[in-house]
PDB file of C-alpha atoms in Angstrom:
ATOM      1  CA  MET A   1      31.639 -64.679  30.013  1.00 74.00           C
ATOM      2  CA  THR A   2      30.095 -67.949  27.678  1.00 92.00           C
ATOM      3  CA  LEU A   3      28.769 -66.505  24.181  1.00 95.00           C
ATOM      4  CA  PRO A   4      27.254 -68.736  21.652  1.00 95.00           C
ATOM      5  CA  GLN A   5      29.769 -69.295  18.943  1.00 93.00           C
ATOM      6  CA  SER A   6      27.926 -71.483  16.429  1.00 94.00           C
ATOM      7  CA  LEU A   7      24.644 -73.321  15.527  1.00 94.00           C
ATOM      8  CA  SER A   8      24.561 -75.874  17.250  1.00 95.00           C
ATOM      9  CA  ASP A   9      24.949 -73.975  20.603  1.00 96.00           C
ATOM     10  CA  PHE A  10      20.984 -73.637  20.214  1.00 97.00           C
ATOM     11  CA  ALA A  11      19.900 -76.431  19.046  1.00 97.00           C
ATOM     12  CA  GLY A  12      17.415 -77.864  22.219  1.00 97.00           C
ATOM     13  CA  ARG A  13      14.490 -76.972  23.101  1.00 98.00           C
ATOM     14  CA  TRP A  14      13.367 -74.039  24.346  1.00 98.00           C
ATOM     15  CA  SER A  15      10.931 -72.308  26.735  1.00 98.00           C
ATOM     16  CA  LEU A  16       9.809 -68.734  25.859  1.00 98.00           C
ATOM     17  CA  THR A  17       7.636 -65.924  26.538  1.00 98.00           C
ATOM     18  CA  ARG A  18       6.837 -63.050  24.703  1.00 98.00           C
ATOM     19  CA  VAL A  19       5.730 -59.828  25.089  1.00 98.00           C
ATOM     20  CA  ILE A  20       4.300 -57.612  21.729  1.00 97.00           C
ATOM     21  CA  ARG A  21       3.593 -54.042  22.495  1.00 97.00           C
ATOM     22  CA  ASP A  22       0.992 -52.973  19.436  1.00 95.00           C
ATOM     23  CA  ALA A  23       0.186 -49.280  19.340  1.00 94.00           C
ATOM     24  CA  ARG A  24      -0.922 -49.547  16.805  1.00 91.00           C
ATOM     25  CA  ALA A  25      -3.887 -51.285  18.375  1.00 89.00           C
ATOM     26  CA  GLY A  26      -3.229 -49.969  21.089  1.00 91.00           C
ATOM     27  CA  HIS A  27      -2.734 -52.687  23.456  1.00 93.00           C
ATOM     28  CA  VAL A  28      -0.093 -55.399  24.705  1.00 97.00           C
ATOM     29  CA  VAL A  29      -0.202 -59.298  23.728  1.00 96.00           C
ATOM     30  CA  ARG A  30       1.485 -61.803  25.515  1.00 97.00           C
ATOM     31  CA  ALA A  31       2.568 -65.180  24.583  1.00 98.00           C
ATOM     32  CA  ASP A  32       4.408 -68.128  25.469  1.00 98.00           C
ATOM     33  CA  GLY A  33       5.531 -71.624  24.733  1.00 98.00           C
ATOM     34  CA  THR A  34       8.051 -73.080  23.701  1.00 98.00           C
ATOM     35  CA  ALA A  35      10.482 -73.392  20.792  1.00 98.00           C
ATOM     36  CA  ILE A  36      12.538 -75.979  19.165  1.00 98.00           C
ATOM     37  CA  LEU A  37      15.516 -75.797  17.076  1.00 98.00           C
ATOM     38  CA  SER A  38      16.058 -79.400  15.489  1.00 98.00           C
ATOM     39  CA  ARG A  39      19.339 -80.470  13.288  1.00 97.00           C
ATOM     40  CA  SER A  40      18.311 -80.953   9.485  1.00 96.00           C
ATOM     41  CA  ASP A  41      20.598 -82.146   6.379  1.00 93.00           C
ATOM     42  CA  ASP A  42      22.179 -78.385   6.132  1.00 94.00           C
ATOM     43  CA  GLY A  43      21.230 -76.906   9.388  1.00 97.00           C
ATOM     44  CA  LEU A  44      18.549 -76.578  12.752  1.00 98.00           C
ATOM     45  CA  VAL A  45      14.926 -75.848  11.860  1.00 98.00           C
ATOM     46  CA  TYR A  46      13.340 -73.315  13.898  1.00 98.00           C
ATOM     47  CA  ASP A  47       9.590 -74.465  15.367  1.00 98.00           C
ATOM     48  CA  GLU A  48       7.294 -72.404  17.526  1.00 98.00           C
ATOM     49  CA  ASP A  49       4.253 -73.224  19.866  1.00 98.00           C
ATOM     50  CA  VAL A  50       3.139 -70.883  22.142  1.00 98.00           C
ATOM     51  CA  THR A  51      -0.300 -69.817  22.790  1.00 98.00           C
ATOM     52  CA  LEU A  52      -1.440 -66.012  22.518  1.00 97.00           C
ATOM     53  CA  ARG A  53      -2.967 -64.055  25.313  1.00 97.00           C
ATOM     54  CA  LEU A  54      -4.921 -61.119  23.210  1.00 94.00           C
ATOM     55  CA  PRO A  55      -6.926 -58.266  25.849  1.00 91.00           C
ATOM     56  CA  GLY A  56     -10.537 -59.084  25.539  1.00 92.00           C
ATOM     57  CA  GLN A  57      -9.919 -62.726  23.290  1.00 94.00           C
ATOM     58  CA  PRO A  58     -10.068 -65.952  24.901  1.00 97.00           C
ATOM     59  CA  ALA A  59      -6.529 -67.205  23.822  1.00 97.00           C
ATOM     60  CA  MET A  60      -5.314 -68.874  20.753  1.00 97.00           C
ATOM     61  CA  LYS A  61      -2.704 -70.979  19.589  1.00 98.00           C
ATOM     62  CA  GLY A  62       0.224 -69.513  17.306  1.00 97.00           C
ATOM     63  CA  THR A  63       3.340 -71.946  15.453  1.00 98.00           C
ATOM     64  CA  ARG A  64       5.881 -70.068  13.106  1.00 97.00           C
ATOM     65  CA  ARG A  65       8.991 -72.198  11.465  1.00 98.00           C
ATOM     66  CA  TYR A  66      12.121 -70.831  10.266  1.00 98.00           C
ATOM     67  CA  LEU A  67      15.367 -72.438   8.693  1.00 98.00           C
ATOM     68  CA  TRP A  68      18.913 -71.198  10.684  1.00 98.00           C
ATOM     69  CA  ARG A  69      21.925 -71.970   8.217  1.00 97.00           C
ATOM     70  CA  ASP A  70      25.282 -71.748   8.919  1.00 94.00           C
ATOM     71  CA  GLY A  71      26.747 -68.137   8.173  1.00 88.00           C
ATOM     72  CA  GLY A  72      30.385 -68.601   8.596  1.00 83.00           C
ATOM     73  CA  ASP A  73      30.238 -65.534  11.615  1.00 86.00           C
ATOM     74  CA  GLY A  74      27.341 -65.830  12.340  1.00 93.00           C
ATOM     75  CA  ILE A  75      23.425 -67.910  10.814  1.00 97.00           C
ATOM     76  CA  ALA A  76      21.853 -67.127   7.897  1.00 97.00           C
ATOM     77  CA  VAL A  77      17.929 -67.357   8.852  1.00 97.00           C
ATOM     78  CA  HIS A  78      15.704 -67.939   5.912  1.00 97.00           C
ATOM     79  CA  PHE A  79      11.763 -68.425   6.514  1.00 97.00           C
ATOM     80  CA  ASP A  80      10.346 -71.958   5.662  1.00 96.00           C
ATOM     81  CA  ASP A  81      10.217 -70.909   2.449  1.00 97.00           C
ATOM     82  CA  GLY A  82      13.434 -70.777   1.469  1.00 96.00           C
ATOM     83  CA  ARG A  83      13.228 -66.909   1.785  1.00 95.00           C
ATOM     84  CA  PHE A  84      16.166 -64.921   3.496  1.00 96.00           C
ATOM     85  CA  PHE A  85      15.389 -63.393   6.055  1.00 96.00           C
ATOM     86  CA  HIS A  86      18.239 -61.883   8.518  1.00 96.00           C
ATOM     87  CA  THR A  87      21.563 -62.770   9.653  1.00 95.00           C
ATOM     88  CA  LEU A  88      22.373 -63.570  13.546  1.00 95.00           C
ATOM     89  CA  LYS A  89      26.317 -62.337  14.072  1.00 94.00           C
ATOM     90  CA  LEU A  90      27.591 -64.838  16.687  1.00 94.00           C
ATOM     91  CA  GLY A  91      30.217 -64.221  19.240  1.00 92.00           C
ATOM     92  CA  LYS A  92      28.882 -60.998  20.865  1.00 93.00           C
ATOM     93  CA  THR A  93      27.021 -59.845  23.630  1.00 96.00           C
ATOM     94  CA  PHE A  94      24.481 -57.806  21.536  1.00 97.00           C
ATOM     95  CA  ALA A  95      23.912 -58.632  17.871  1.00 96.00           C
ATOM     96  CA  SER A  96      21.408 -56.361  15.715  1.00 96.00           C
ATOM     97  CA  ASP A  97      20.176 -56.815  11.661  1.00 96.00           C
ATOM     98  CA  HIS A  98      17.638 -55.591   9.709  1.00 95.00           C
ATOM     99  CA  HIS A  99      15.529 -57.043   7.286  1.00 94.00           C
ATOM    100  CA  ASP A 100      13.309 -55.118   4.457  1.00 93.00           C
ATOM    101  CA  CYS A 101      10.000 -56.064   3.908  1.00 92.00           C
ATOM    102  CA  PRO A 102       8.385 -53.449   1.926  1.00 93.00           C
ATOM    103  CA  PRO A 103       6.876 -51.805   2.997  1.00 95.00           C
ATOM    104  CA  ASP A 104       7.385 -52.833   6.013  1.00 94.00           C
ATOM    105  CA  SER A 105      10.942 -52.277   8.295  1.00 96.00           C
ATOM    106  CA  TYR A 106      11.515 -54.304  10.758  1.00 96.00           C
ATOM    107  CA  ASP A 107      14.832 -54.274  13.493  1.00 97.00           C
ATOM    108  CA  ALA A 108      16.525 -57.059  15.693  1.00 97.00           C
ATOM    109  CA  GLU A 109      18.227 -57.154  19.294  1.00 98.00           C
ATOM    110  CA  TYR A 110      19.402 -60.028  19.817  1.00 97.00           C
ATOM    111  CA  ASP A 111      21.132 -60.323  23.778  1.00 98.00           C
ATOM    112  CA  PHE A 112      23.089 -62.986  24.603  1.00 97.00           C
ATOM    113  CA  SER A 113      24.146 -61.655  27.772  1.00 97.00           C
ATOM    114  CA  ASN A 114      23.254 -64.156  29.919  1.00 96.00           C
ATOM    115  CA  TRP A 115      23.222 -67.022  27.594  1.00 96.00           C
ATOM    116  CA  PRO A 116      21.672 -69.469  27.565  1.00 96.00           C
ATOM    117  CA  HIS A 117      19.142 -67.316  28.429  1.00 97.00           C
ATOM    118  CA  TRP A 118      18.660 -65.188  25.838  1.00 98.00           C
ATOM    119  CA  LYS A 119      16.725 -62.586  24.094  1.00 98.00           C
ATOM    120  CA  VAL A 120      15.088 -61.392  21.221  1.00 98.00           C
ATOM    121  CA  ARG A 121      13.454 -57.305  20.365  1.00 98.00           C
ATOM    122  CA  TRP A 122      12.144 -57.047  17.252  1.00 98.00           C
ATOM    123  CA  ILE A 123      10.953 -52.713  16.434  1.00 98.00           C
ATOM    124  CA  VAL A 124       8.562 -53.088  13.287  1.00 97.00           C
ATOM    125  CA  SER A 125       7.630 -49.833  11.565  1.00 96.00           C
ATOM    126  CA  GLY A 126       4.990 -49.828   8.484  1.00 95.00           C
ATOM    127  CA  PRO A 127       1.933 -47.794   6.876  1.00 94.00           C
ATOM    128  CA  ARG A 128      -0.179 -50.148   8.852  1.00 89.00           C
ATOM    129  CA  LYS A 129       2.738 -51.925  11.400  1.00 94.00           C
ATOM    130  CA  SER A 130       3.732 -49.827  14.769  1.00 96.00           C
ATOM    131  CA  TYR A 131       5.224 -52.731  17.319  1.00 97.00           C
ATOM    132  CA  GLU A 132       7.792 -53.982  19.224  1.00 98.00           C
ATOM    133  CA  MET A 133       7.710 -57.632  20.103  1.00 98.00           C
ATOM    134  CA  ASP A 134      11.026 -58.726  22.935  1.00 98.00           C
ATOM    135  CA  THR A 135      11.357 -62.697  23.101  1.00 98.00           C
ATOM    136  CA  GLU A 136      13.460 -64.490  26.414  1.00 98.00           C
ATOM    137  CA  PHE A 137      14.318 -67.780  25.162  1.00 98.00           C
ATOM    138  CA  MET A 138      15.740 -69.945  28.257  1.00 97.00           C
ATOM    139  CA  LEU A 139      16.567 -73.857  27.565  1.00 93.00           C
ATOM    140  CA  ARG A 140      15.021 -76.387  29.081  1.00 88.00           C
TER     141      ARG A 140
END
């Protein structure tokens, strides 16, 4: 089985599909688009561009940017303003991490069992949040 072993294994253009099951709003949001992980002086820049489809509303565009840095045995993921977000451990089929953003809690579960097709699930809870977000990535 092939697994990602380093930050550079993620460099490139990825197709993504996403399903967000929002328990508070009682609906499912779907998205598809592209994530480009491009090399920078100190790692990779993750740029995501998706089309979101919410029930009963016109489709809308969404973007996000993260900074991925070498973290020794994993990848240190930062928000685009440099604040630390979470760690992605490498060399394993499954990896998980937790991010506290009081009053909200974010739990990530990564699945590399079919690399380079990989998945991440975020389980988010808080006073105003309760959703699960599943994203699948495929190298283009």
